[in-house]
């Protein structure tokens, strides 16, 4: 209880700190926080918790909201209900000085084996996952269509860019175990998060990393220089010999999750 005034004082000082332009001139401000400031996400979550989360629980009790920062998904039972909720929330945010993003907000139909109507939008992305109709297998081995998540194309692109930034092929002074200690924790985090559903979709990331390992071999050892096929074969040998060096080399990383085909 005695710490609350210190928190308030810190926020007030942050809000009133002057902005410094490219020319070095200071400009006073009486609202907003700097882009990228550490306090901005905290204030945003506090604001949305009271102006949106609690408001929905009181005024839209029949729906369920899942929100992370300024992105959210609202579960509705019908098109009519979704349109009504969208209108209510849009007005609520206007009253609070905010606007719903018109290009990123839409009503999505969760099409699957039980919901087979036609709709212009049957897919959305949330928290790095893409939700859309996918083939799945039930406990009896029967194939059916389920509306379920898998790693999104944007997340896959981001992971490939991250691997590229490691410049793994240039680390000739590092051993295979050194590379494992440096990068496998990151890979393991990706597999644990995105591999919860349709883990096979991550195979492209494993192949992407293996391609850089091939280039690393060709630069590190003269025996593999100019022999890409030979290097790829040796990578396959290393996978059998050291299956736990990288998370995607182990058989467990290739397993199916959540009934995925």
XYZ file of C-alpha atoms in Angstrom:
261
model
C 0.000 0.000 0.000
C 2.801 2.437 0.852
C 4.444 1.853 -2.556
C 1.514 3.156 -4.613
C 2.508 6.873 -4.440
C 5.958 6.021 -5.774
C 4.468 4.283 -8.800
C 2.175 7.226 -9.527
C 5.050 9.662 -9.164
C 7.155 7.670 -11.624
C 4.383 7.625 -14.229
C 3.775 11.366 -13.888
C 7.442 12.137 -14.363
C 7.591 9.891 -17.419
C 4.532 11.477 -19.005
C 5.861 14.995 -18.486
C 9.375 14.313 -19.755
C 10.115 16.484 -22.820
C 10.494 15.072 -26.317
C 13.791 15.748 -28.074
C 13.614 16.335 -31.826
C 16.227 15.492 -34.471
C 17.666 18.984 -34.103
C 18.090 18.511 -30.353
C 15.314 20.934 -29.448
C 13.131 19.910 -26.512
C 9.365 20.001 -26.888
C 7.098 19.840 -23.851
C 4.071 17.524 -23.982
C 1.037 17.072 -21.757
C -0.224 13.729 -23.048
C 0.973 10.402 -24.430
C 4.128 8.383 -23.825
C 7.213 7.934 -26.040
C 6.978 5.194 -28.663
C 8.866 2.172 -27.358
C 8.819 3.416 -23.790
C 8.829 0.720 -21.105
C 5.804 2.238 -19.369
C 3.623 2.361 -22.491
C 2.542 -1.336 -22.500
C 1.732 -1.166 -18.769
C -0.461 1.912 -19.191
C -2.119 0.450 -22.290
C -3.024 -2.771 -20.509
C -4.375 -0.902 -17.500
C -6.442 1.354 -19.737
C -7.865 -1.491 -21.841
C -8.551 -3.626 -18.779
C -10.935 -1.052 -17.325
C -12.323 0.480 -20.523
C -12.767 -2.732 -22.532
C -12.279 -6.013 -20.642
C -14.488 -5.173 -17.683
C -16.951 -3.304 -19.865
C -17.493 -6.384 -22.064
C -18.078 -8.569 -19.009
C -20.787 -6.160 -17.879
C -22.479 -5.187 -21.165
C -21.763 -8.186 -23.447
C -22.035 -11.107 -21.044
C -22.872 -13.709 -23.696
C -19.503 -13.390 -25.499
C -15.946 -14.204 -24.488
C -12.980 -11.913 -25.071
C -9.386 -13.085 -25.477
C -7.048 -10.090 -25.547
C -3.279 -9.665 -25.681
C -2.080 -6.038 -25.621
C -4.113 -4.256 -28.326
C -5.082 -7.405 -30.256
C -8.113 -9.429 -29.325
C -10.557 -12.119 -30.416
C -14.213 -12.172 -29.384
C -16.133 -15.442 -29.594
C -19.738 -15.050 -30.777
C -22.529 -17.524 -31.494
C -23.908 -16.017 -34.723
C -23.305 -13.450 -37.456
C -26.018 -11.241 -36.007
C -24.475 -11.290 -32.554
C -21.010 -10.571 -33.978
C -22.299 -7.528 -35.864
C -24.064 -6.226 -32.729
C -20.958 -6.715 -30.552
C -18.753 -5.013 -33.155
C -21.054 -1.983 -33.201
C -21.149 -1.815 -29.394
C -17.393 -2.077 -28.969
C -16.721 0.416 -31.756
C -18.893 2.992 -30.005
C -17.353 2.170 -26.625
C -13.844 2.820 -27.922
C -14.943 6.060 -29.592
C -16.328 7.212 -26.251
C -12.915 6.442 -24.728
C -10.972 8.298 -27.403
C -9.933 5.223 -29.417
C -10.789 3.701 -32.803
C -10.963 0.102 -33.994
C -8.499 -0.546 -36.819
C -10.754 -0.834 -39.908
C -8.305 -2.915 -41.918
C -7.572 -5.485 -39.212
C -11.030 -5.883 -37.679
C -13.454 -8.292 -39.318
C -15.985 -11.020 -38.626
C -14.583 -14.497 -39.293
C -16.657 -17.639 -39.796
C -15.084 -20.652 -38.072
C -15.814 -23.126 -40.826
C -15.401 -26.832 -40.051
C -17.193 -30.173 -40.431
C -20.146 -28.890 -38.384
C -20.237 -25.317 -39.755
C -20.329 -25.473 -43.530
C -21.878 -22.164 -44.591
C -20.120 -19.897 -47.075
C -18.471 -16.739 -45.792
C -16.031 -14.206 -47.229
C -13.620 -14.591 -44.322
C -12.709 -17.969 -42.772
C -9.218 -17.251 -41.455
C -7.494 -14.951 -38.968
C -4.095 -14.644 -37.262
C -3.538 -14.164 -33.530
C -0.390 -14.412 -31.397
C 1.691 -15.892 -34.197
C -0.893 -18.543 -35.096
C -3.073 -18.744 -38.180
C -6.577 -20.076 -37.476
C -8.402 -21.653 -40.434
C -10.081 -24.893 -41.571
C -7.573 -27.755 -41.601
C -7.635 -31.501 -42.021
C -7.434 -33.449 -38.779
C -7.676 -37.056 -37.598
C -9.902 -38.240 -34.760
C -9.109 -41.054 -32.334
C -10.614 -43.586 -34.739
C -8.330 -42.550 -37.598
C -11.060 -40.749 -39.533
C -10.123 -37.584 -41.444
C -12.336 -34.539 -40.999
C -12.129 -30.736 -41.247
C -11.491 -28.802 -38.050
C -11.062 -25.068 -37.438
C -7.706 -25.017 -35.717
C -4.420 -23.084 -35.381
C -0.941 -23.557 -36.799
C 2.109 -21.341 -36.984
C 1.323 -18.370 -39.237
C 3.222 -17.488 -42.449
C 4.285 -14.192 -40.847
C 5.790 -16.045 -37.870
C 7.625 -18.440 -40.192
C 9.045 -15.491 -42.122
C 10.171 -13.832 -38.892
C 11.946 -17.008 -37.752
C 13.734 -17.387 -41.092
C 14.893 -13.778 -40.873
C 16.131 -14.377 -37.326
C 18.148 -17.422 -38.452
C 19.612 -15.409 -41.314
C 20.741 -12.722 -38.876
C 22.816 -15.269 -36.931
C 25.315 -15.528 -39.841
C 25.859 -19.105 -38.781
C 27.765 -20.001 -41.952
C 30.504 -17.496 -41.020
C 31.253 -18.936 -37.584
C 34.155 -21.122 -38.698
C 35.775 -20.853 -35.282
C 32.819 -22.577 -33.615
C 32.233 -26.296 -33.211
C 28.901 -28.019 -33.704
C 28.383 -28.081 -29.933
C 29.178 -24.365 -29.728
C 26.483 -23.655 -32.298
C 24.087 -25.843 -30.359
C 24.690 -23.919 -27.128
C 24.258 -20.615 -28.938
C 21.117 -21.291 -30.949
C 19.339 -24.430 -29.773
C 17.673 -22.660 -26.792
C 16.031 -20.268 -29.254
C 14.947 -23.126 -31.510
C 13.588 -25.029 -28.522
C 11.483 -22.029 -27.551
C 10.007 -21.848 -31.050
C 9.205 -25.546 -31.069
C 7.619 -25.421 -27.619
C 5.399 -22.481 -28.545
C 4.535 -22.979 -32.208
C 4.783 -26.770 -32.083
C 1.766 -27.117 -29.812
C -0.453 -27.412 -32.915
C 0.518 -28.927 -36.286
C 4.192 -29.290 -35.427
C 4.956 -30.514 -38.942
C 4.555 -26.904 -40.147
C 7.887 -26.123 -38.446
C 9.771 -28.530 -40.711
C 10.562 -25.668 -43.088
C 12.410 -23.864 -40.256
C 14.491 -26.968 -39.509
C 15.408 -27.329 -43.176
C 16.270 -23.632 -43.326
C 18.706 -23.973 -40.414
C 20.204 -27.154 -41.871
C 20.923 -25.224 -45.066
C 23.065 -22.788 -43.091
C 24.797 -25.688 -41.343
C 25.681 -27.100 -44.774
C 27.248 -23.778 -45.736
C 29.055 -23.746 -42.377
C 30.540 -27.181 -43.114
C 31.621 -26.129 -46.615
C 33.490 -23.113 -45.234
C 34.948 -24.821 -42.166
C 36.326 -28.042 -43.729
C 38.139 -28.367 -47.037
C 36.686 -31.853 -47.477
C 33.236 -30.307 -47.986
C 34.300 -27.205 -49.934
C 32.373 -27.104 -53.203
C 30.550 -30.354 -52.364
C 27.075 -29.427 -51.192
C 25.637 -32.906 -51.650
C 28.454 -34.388 -49.574
C 27.801 -31.804 -46.850
C 24.073 -32.576 -46.814
C 24.832 -36.292 -46.424
C 27.124 -35.537 -43.507
C 24.382 -33.441 -41.875
C 22.151 -36.532 -42.087
C 24.921 -38.538 -40.408
C 25.227 -35.964 -37.636
C 21.471 -36.108 -37.046
C 21.734 -39.839 -36.412
C 24.850 -39.501 -34.255
C 23.789 -36.444 -32.218
C 19.983 -36.256 -32.292
C 19.785 -33.864 -29.341
C 22.146 -31.193 -30.642
C 19.278 -29.303 -32.281
C 15.642 -29.660 -31.326
C 14.472 -30.417 -34.875
C 16.991 -33.280 -35.178
C 15.214 -35.345 -32.560
C 12.382 -37.633 -33.539
C 10.193 -36.092 -30.852
C 10.263 -32.721 -32.618
C 8.646 -34.286 -35.669
C 5.730 -35.831 -33.841
C 2.122 -34.957 -34.587
C 0.254 -32.736 -32.173
C -3.464 -32.192 -31.640
C -4.595 -34.634 -34.343
C -2.804 -32.868 -37.189
C -2.465 -34.540 -40.560
